[in-house]
PDB file of C-alpha atoms and ligand atoms in Angstrom:
ATOM      1  CA  MET A   1      18.580  -9.700  15.999  1.00 48.00           C
ATOM      2  CA  ALA A   2      19.411  -6.166  14.867  1.00 52.00           C
ATOM      3  CA  ALA A   3      15.977  -5.382  13.407  1.00 53.00           C
ATOM      4  CA  ALA A   4      14.276  -6.082  16.723  1.00 56.00           C
ATOM      5  CA  GLU A   5      16.476  -3.627  18.587  1.00 72.00           C
ATOM      6  CA  GLN A   6      15.456  -0.457  16.775  1.00 86.00           C
ATOM      7  CA  GLN A   7      13.796   2.289  18.831  1.00 94.00           C
ATOM      8  CA  THR A   8      10.262   3.054  17.680  1.00 94.00           C
ATOM      9  CA  GLU A   9       7.801   5.829  18.381  1.00 97.00           C
ATOM     10  CA  ILE A  10       4.070   5.577  17.625  1.00 98.00           C
ATOM     11  CA  LEU A  11       2.927   7.775  14.726  1.00 98.00           C
ATOM     12  CA  PHE A  12      -0.662   6.541  14.341  1.00 98.00           C
ATOM     13  CA  SER A  13      -2.412   4.435  16.955  1.00 98.00           C
ATOM     14  CA  ALA A  14      -4.528   1.423  15.987  1.00 98.00           C
ATOM     15  CA  GLU A  15      -7.633   3.561  16.642  1.00 98.00           C
ATOM     16  CA  GLU A  16      -6.409   6.392  14.424  1.00 98.00           C
ATOM     17  CA  VAL A  17      -5.659   3.953  11.622  1.00 99.00           C
ATOM     18  CA  ALA A  18      -9.085   2.309  11.972  1.00 98.00           C
ATOM     19  CA  THR A  19     -10.850   5.683  11.760  1.00 99.00           C
ATOM     20  CA  ARG A  20      -8.898   6.650   8.651  1.00 99.00           C
ATOM     21  CA  VAL A  21      -9.534   3.299   6.958  1.00 99.00           C
ATOM     22  CA  GLU A  22     -13.302   3.790   7.417  1.00 98.00           C
ATOM     23  CA  GLN A  23     -13.031   7.249   5.829  1.00 98.00           C
ATOM     24  CA  LEU A  24     -11.025   5.874   2.911  1.00 98.00           C
ATOM     25  CA  ALA A  25     -13.680   3.218   2.346  1.00 99.00           C
ATOM     26  CA  VAL A  26     -16.361   5.907   2.129  1.00 98.00           C
ATOM     27  CA  ALA A  27     -14.326   7.807  -0.486  1.00 98.00           C
ATOM     28  CA  ILE A  28     -13.527   4.650  -2.461  1.00 98.00           C
ATOM     29  CA  ALA A  29     -17.143   3.442  -2.449  1.00 98.00           C
ATOM     30  CA  ASP A  30     -18.125   6.836  -3.799  1.00 98.00           C
ATOM     31  CA  THR A  31     -15.767   6.523  -6.783  1.00 98.00           C
ATOM     32  CA  VAL A  32     -15.042   2.961  -7.899  1.00 98.00           C
ATOM     33  CA  PRO A  33     -17.497   0.291  -9.113  1.00 98.00           C
ATOM     34  CA  ARG A  34     -19.028  -1.969  -6.465  1.00 98.00           C
ATOM     35  CA  ASP A  35     -17.371  -5.104  -7.861  1.00 98.00           C
ATOM     36  CA  VAL A  36     -13.899  -3.589  -8.398  1.00 98.00           C
ATOM     37  CA  MET A  37     -10.896  -5.903  -8.176  1.00 98.00           C
ATOM     38  CA  ILE A  38      -8.689  -5.007  -5.237  1.00 98.00           C
ATOM     39  CA  LEU A  39      -5.097  -5.793  -6.177  1.00 98.00           C
ATOM     40  CA  GLY A  40      -2.914  -5.636  -3.091  1.00 98.00           C
ATOM     41  CA  LEU A  41       0.851  -5.293  -3.400  1.00 97.00           C
ATOM     42  CA  LEU A  42       2.469  -7.749  -1.019  1.00 96.00           C
ATOM     43  CA  LYS A  43       3.651  -8.010   1.550  1.00 95.00           C
ATOM     44  CA  GLY A  44       3.250  -4.574   3.098  1.00 96.00           C
ATOM     45  CA  CYS A  45      -0.441  -4.243   2.219  1.00 98.00           C
ATOM     46  CA  PHE A  46      -1.763  -7.375   3.888  1.00 98.00           C
ATOM     47  CA  VAL A  47      -3.124  -5.858   7.103  1.00 98.00           C
ATOM     48  CA  PHE A  48      -4.415  -2.770   5.330  1.00 99.00           C
ATOM     49  CA  VAL A  49      -6.240  -4.809   2.674  1.00 98.00           C
ATOM     50  CA  ALA A  50      -7.790  -7.024   5.352  1.00 98.00           C
ATOM     51  CA  ASP A  51      -9.211  -3.991   7.160  1.00 98.00           C
ATOM     52  CA  LEU A  52     -10.056  -2.058   4.008  1.00 99.00           C
ATOM     53  CA  VAL A  53     -12.176  -4.796   2.402  1.00 98.00           C
ATOM     54  CA  ARG A  54     -14.243  -5.157   5.566  1.00 98.00           C
ATOM     55  CA  ALA A  55     -14.709  -1.376   5.693  1.00 99.00           C
ATOM     56  CA  LEU A  56     -15.740  -1.511   2.013  1.00 98.00           C
ATOM     57  CA  ASP A  57     -18.274  -4.208   2.871  1.00 98.00           C
ATOM     58  CA  ARG A  58     -19.792  -1.783   5.386  1.00 98.00           C
ATOM     59  CA  GLN A  59     -20.165   0.649   2.467  1.00 98.00           C
ATOM     60  CA  GLY A  60     -22.076  -1.946   0.448  1.00 98.00           C
ATOM     61  CA  MET A  61     -19.162  -2.863  -1.831  1.00 98.00           C
ATOM     62  CA  ALA A  62     -18.427  -6.402  -3.045  1.00 98.00           C
ATOM     63  CA  PRO A  63     -14.845  -6.346  -4.362  1.00 98.00           C
ATOM     64  CA  SER A  64     -12.819  -9.333  -5.499  1.00 98.00           C
ATOM     65  CA  ILE A  65      -9.388  -9.567  -3.915  1.00 97.00           C
ATOM     66  CA  GLU A  66      -6.090 -10.503  -5.530  1.00 97.00           C
ATOM     67  CA  PHE A  67      -2.473  -9.964  -4.592  1.00 96.00           C
ATOM     68  CA  LEU A  68       0.751  -9.398  -6.450  1.00 96.00           C
ATOM     69  CA  GLN A  69       4.160  -9.634  -4.859  1.00 94.00           C
ATOM     70  CA  VAL A  70       6.576  -6.941  -5.884  1.00 90.00           C
ATOM     71  CA  SER A  71       9.814  -6.009  -4.245  1.00 81.00           C
ATOM     72  CA  SER A  72      11.836  -2.854  -4.128  1.00 72.00           C
ATOM     73  CA  TYR A  73      13.433  -2.433  -0.711  1.00 59.00           C
ATOM     74  CA  GLY A  74      15.061  -5.811  -0.092  1.00 59.00           C
ATOM     75  CA  ALA A  75      16.361  -5.902   3.468  1.00 61.00           C
ATOM     76  CA  GLY A  76      17.435  -2.265   3.736  1.00 67.00           C
ATOM     77  CA  LYS A  77      15.836   1.103   4.301  1.00 70.00           C
ATOM     78  CA  GLU A  78      16.525   2.496   0.826  1.00 68.00           C
ATOM     79  CA  SER A  79      14.244   1.790  -2.104  1.00 65.00           C
ATOM     80  CA  SER A  80      15.992   0.263  -5.095  1.00 65.00           C
ATOM     81  CA  ARG A  81      15.317   1.649  -8.518  1.00 72.00           C
ATOM     82  CA  THR A  82      14.312  -1.651  -9.981  1.00 84.00           C
ATOM     83  CA  ILE A  83      10.933  -3.038  -9.076  1.00 88.00           C
ATOM     84  CA  ARG A  84      10.624  -6.774  -9.556  1.00 85.00           C
ATOM     85  CA  LEU A  85       7.556  -8.916  -9.936  1.00 88.00           C
ATOM     86  CA  LYS A  86       7.926 -11.822  -7.515  1.00 87.00           C
ATOM     87  CA  SER A  87       4.666 -13.615  -8.244  1.00 85.00           C
ATOM     88  CA  GLU A  88       2.540 -14.614 -11.194  1.00 86.00           C
ATOM     89  CA  ILE A  89      -0.176 -12.283 -12.354  1.00 88.00           C
ATOM     90  CA  PRO A  90      -3.077 -13.869 -10.468  1.00 82.00           C
ATOM     91  CA  THR A  91      -5.937 -13.840 -12.942  1.00 87.00           C
ATOM     92  CA  SER A  92      -7.058 -12.352 -16.214  1.00 90.00           C
ATOM     93  CA  LEU A  93      -7.059  -8.593 -15.886  1.00 94.00           C
ATOM     94  CA  LYS A  94      -8.553  -7.988 -19.287  1.00 96.00           C
ATOM     95  CA  GLY A  95     -11.183  -5.292 -19.063  1.00 97.00           C
ATOM     96  CA  ARG A  96     -11.217  -5.427 -15.251  1.00 97.00           C
ATOM     97  CA  ASP A  97     -11.501  -2.256 -13.200  1.00 98.00           C
ATOM     98  CA  VAL A  98      -8.794  -2.455 -10.569  1.00 98.00           C
ATOM     99  CA  LEU A  99      -7.972  -0.661  -7.337  1.00 98.00           C
ATOM    100  CA  LEU A 100      -4.263  -1.059  -6.593  1.00 98.00           C
ATOM    101  CA  VAL A 101      -3.558  -1.037  -2.871  1.00 98.00           C
ATOM    102  CA  ASP A 102      -0.134  -0.463  -1.373  1.00 98.00           C
ATOM    103  CA  ASP A 103       1.116   0.364   2.093  1.00 98.00           C
ATOM    104  CA  ILE A 104       3.283   3.361   1.222  1.00 97.00           C
ATOM    105  CA  GLN A 105       3.676   5.670  -1.726  1.00 97.00           C
ATOM    106  CA  ASP A 106       7.319   6.695  -1.528  1.00 96.00           C
ATOM    107  CA  THR A 107       9.227   7.321  -4.782  1.00 94.00           C
ATOM    108  CA  ALA A 108       6.015   6.059  -6.514  1.00 95.00           C
ATOM    109  CA  ARG A 109       8.052   3.619  -8.622  1.00 94.00           C
ATOM    110  CA  THR A 110       6.091   0.637  -7.293  1.00 95.00           C
ATOM    111  CA  LEU A 111       2.628   2.013  -8.027  1.00 97.00           C
ATOM    112  CA  VAL A 112       3.715   3.247 -11.452  1.00 96.00           C
ATOM    113  CA  PHE A 113       5.243  -0.177 -12.200  1.00 95.00           C
ATOM    114  CA  ALA A 114       2.014  -1.918 -11.156  1.00 96.00           C
ATOM    115  CA  ARG A 115      -0.190   0.516 -13.055  1.00 97.00           C
ATOM    116  CA  ASP A 116       1.854   0.028 -16.242  1.00 96.00           C
ATOM    117  CA  LEU A 117       1.680  -3.726 -15.803  1.00 95.00           C
ATOM    118  CA  LEU A 118      -2.114  -3.557 -15.500  1.00 96.00           C
ATOM    119  CA  GLN A 119      -2.325  -1.457 -18.614  1.00 96.00           C
ATOM    120  CA  GLU A 120      -0.130  -3.936 -20.518  1.00 95.00           C
ATOM    121  CA  GLN A 121      -2.491  -6.697 -19.378  1.00 95.00           C
ATOM    122  CA  GLY A 122      -5.476  -4.841 -20.788  1.00 96.00           C
ATOM    123  CA  ALA A 123      -7.083  -3.857 -17.507  1.00 97.00           C
ATOM    124  CA  GLY A 124      -9.989  -1.402 -17.566  1.00 98.00           C
ATOM    125  CA  LYS A 125      -9.900   1.612 -15.302  1.00 98.00           C
ATOM    126  CA  VAL A 126      -7.164   1.608 -12.675  1.00 98.00           C
ATOM    127  CA  TRP A 127      -7.223   3.504  -9.370  1.00 98.00           C
ATOM    128  CA  SER A 128      -4.647   3.395  -6.631  1.00 98.00           C
ATOM    129  CA  CYS A 129      -4.717   3.700  -2.880  1.00 98.00           C
ATOM    130  CA  ALA A 130      -1.819   4.026  -0.431  1.00 98.00           C
ATOM    131  CA  LEU A 131      -2.276   4.074   3.318  1.00 98.00           C
ATOM    132  CA  LEU A 132       0.761   6.311   3.753  1.00 98.00           C
ATOM    133  CA  ASP A 133       2.304   8.878   1.459  1.00 98.00           C
ATOM    134  CA  LYS A 134       5.755  10.472   1.616  1.00 98.00           C
ATOM    135  CA  PRO A 135       5.353  13.277  -0.936  1.00 97.00           C
ATOM    136  CA  SER A 136       8.866  14.629  -0.345  1.00 97.00           C
ATOM    137  CA  ARG A 137      10.358  11.360  -1.616  1.00 96.00           C
ATOM    138  CA  ARG A 138       8.666  11.285  -5.016  1.00 96.00           C
ATOM    139  CA  GLN A 139      10.894  10.486  -8.016  1.00 94.00           C
ATOM    140  CA  ILE A 140       8.159   9.983 -10.585  1.00 94.00           C
ATOM    141  CA  GLU A 141       5.216  12.259 -11.151  1.00 95.00           C
ATOM    142  CA  PHE A 142       2.367  10.187  -9.761  1.00 96.00           C
ATOM    143  CA  GLU A 143      -0.272  10.600  -7.062  1.00 97.00           C
ATOM    144  CA  ALA A 144      -2.425   7.806  -5.697  1.00 98.00           C
ATOM    145  CA  ASP A 145      -6.140   8.510  -5.950  1.00 98.00           C
ATOM    146  CA  PHE A 146      -6.720   7.663  -2.280  1.00 98.00           C
ATOM    147  CA  VAL A 147      -4.225   8.355   0.503  1.00 98.00           C
ATOM    148  CA  GLY A 148      -4.617   7.632   4.203  1.00 98.00           C
ATOM    149  CA  PHE A 149      -1.960   9.786   5.827  1.00 98.00           C
ATOM    150  CA  SER A 150       0.696  12.065   4.418  1.00 98.00           C
ATOM    151  CA  ILE A 151       3.937  11.777   6.393  1.00 98.00           C
ATOM    152  CA  PRO A 152       7.421  13.317   6.302  1.00 98.00           C
ATOM    153  CA  ASP A 153      10.505  11.391   5.193  1.00 97.00           C
ATOM    154  CA  VAL A 154      10.669   8.979   8.127  1.00 97.00           C
ATOM    155  CA  PHE A 155      11.038   5.190   8.094  1.00 97.00           C
ATOM    156  CA  VAL A 156       7.859   3.566   9.349  1.00 98.00           C
ATOM    157  CA  VAL A 157       6.929   0.070  10.485  1.00 98.00           C
ATOM    158  CA  GLY A 158       3.893  -1.795  11.787  1.00 98.00           C
ATOM    159  CA  TYR A 159       0.374  -2.525  10.482  1.00 98.00           C
ATOM    160  CA  GLY A 160       1.932  -4.850   7.879  1.00 98.00           C
ATOM    161  CA  ILE A 161       4.939  -2.650   7.119  1.00 98.00           C
ATOM    162  CA  ASP A 162       8.371  -4.095   7.824  1.00 96.00           C
ATOM    163  CA  TYR A 163      11.949  -3.286   8.506  1.00 95.00           C
ATOM    164  CA  ALA A 164      14.054  -6.329   7.482  1.00 93.00           C
ATOM    165  CA  GLU A 165      10.876  -8.468   7.769  1.00 94.00           C
ATOM    166  CA  GLY A 166      10.288  -7.482  11.403  1.00 96.00           C
ATOM    167  CA  TYR A 167       7.528  -5.331  12.945  1.00 97.00           C
ATOM    168  CA  ARG A 168       4.760  -6.298  10.510  1.00 98.00           C
ATOM    169  CA  HIS A 169       2.663  -7.603  13.412  1.00 97.00           C
ATOM    170  CA  LEU A 170       2.428  -4.297  15.289  1.00 97.00           C
ATOM    171  CA  PRO A 171      -1.196  -3.070  15.443  1.00 98.00           C
ATOM    172  CA  PHE A 172      -0.129   0.587  15.130  1.00 98.00           C
ATOM    173  CA  ILE A 173       2.179   2.528  12.790  1.00 98.00           C
ATOM    174  CA  ALA A 174       5.473   3.621  14.310  1.00 98.00           C
ATOM    175  CA  LYS A 175       8.542   5.388  13.083  1.00 98.00           C
ATOM    176  CA  ILE A 176      12.050   4.152  13.666  1.00 96.00           C
ATOM    177  CA  VAL A 177      13.948   6.763  15.643  1.00 94.00           C
TER     178      VAL A 177
HETATM  179  P1  IMP B 201       8.210   3.274  -3.870  1.00 79.29           P
HETATM  180  O1  IMP B 201       8.277   2.349  -5.018  1.00 79.29           O
HETATM  181  O2  IMP B 201       9.487   4.018  -3.654  1.00 79.29           O
HETATM  182  O3  IMP B 201       7.018   4.189  -3.870  1.00 79.29           O
HETATM  183  O4  IMP B 201       8.167   2.381  -2.586  1.00 79.29           O
HETATM  184  C1  IMP B 201       7.078   1.839  -2.102  1.00 79.29           C
HETATM  185  C2  IMP B 201       7.442   0.641  -1.260  1.00 79.29           C
HETATM  186  O5  IMP B 201       8.630   0.867  -0.489  1.00 79.29           O
HETATM  187  C3  IMP B 201       6.349   0.417  -0.258  1.00 79.29           C
HETATM  188  O6  IMP B 201       5.414  -0.475  -0.762  1.00 79.29           O
HETATM  189  C4  IMP B 201       7.090  -0.165   0.921  1.00 79.29           C
HETATM  190  O7  IMP B 201       7.143  -1.549   0.809  1.00 79.29           O
HETATM  191  C5  IMP B 201       8.490   0.371   0.811  1.00 79.29           C
HETATM  192  N1  IMP B 201       8.694   1.466   1.775  1.00 79.29           N
HETATM  193  C6  IMP B 201       8.732   2.790   1.525  1.00 79.29           C
HETATM  194  N2  IMP B 201       8.899   3.496   2.652  1.00 79.29           N
HETATM  195  C7  IMP B 201       8.977   2.593   3.652  1.00 79.29           C
HETATM  196  C8  IMP B 201       9.100   2.715   5.084  1.00 79.29           C
HETATM  197  O8  IMP B 201       9.170   3.806   5.666  1.00 79.29           O
HETATM  198  N3  IMP B 201       9.100   1.551   5.784  1.00 79.29           N
HETATM  199  C9  IMP B 201       8.998   0.325   5.185  1.00 79.29           C
HETATM  200  N4  IMP B 201       8.856   0.168   3.858  1.00 79.29           N
HETATM  201  C10 IMP B 201       8.845   1.291   3.105  1.00 79.29           C
HETATM  202 MG1   MG B 202       5.776  -2.723  -0.356  1.00 79.29          MG
END
């Protein structure tokens, strides 16, 4: 299987990620309401959300947790311009304060798409959080409110993030070299 044969190099160890997630939780708890709705963008966010909500619990937060499946990359390494909604909107968003959570902020098309969708659905205040940020790749003017690590234009995998559906299980974040 081609995807399994790529060379990888660790960018952030599991320990480094864990430390950063705790710090993000402190910043989030300082800003968003205690009962905010976490809306994770699948699939890349699943490990991050799992760790983040437990870190938020340690900060005294009690968020509700929902997911939305969106797709942009397909099987390749290049983001497509069209973001598609691949799941139903999970629950009524009317008046709800929402924290969007994604794995990577790249062109920012995905977060902007999700934010616009929330606004169309009548959500209350919307914040966004991305574990990784590639500022050099931005195509739309948008910055997530909370960012874990800023990285150069490299292709990363692990900690939920895939290349052709592989590597999501890795406990660390690596780049494909
Ligand atoms: P954006 O819409 O261009 O900001 O893309 C964001 C989405 O692209 C992320 O949620 C990821 O799923 C995917 N993506 C961007 N960069 C990478 C990468 O380096 N590895 C794997 N997926 C990526
Ligand atoms: Mg994604």
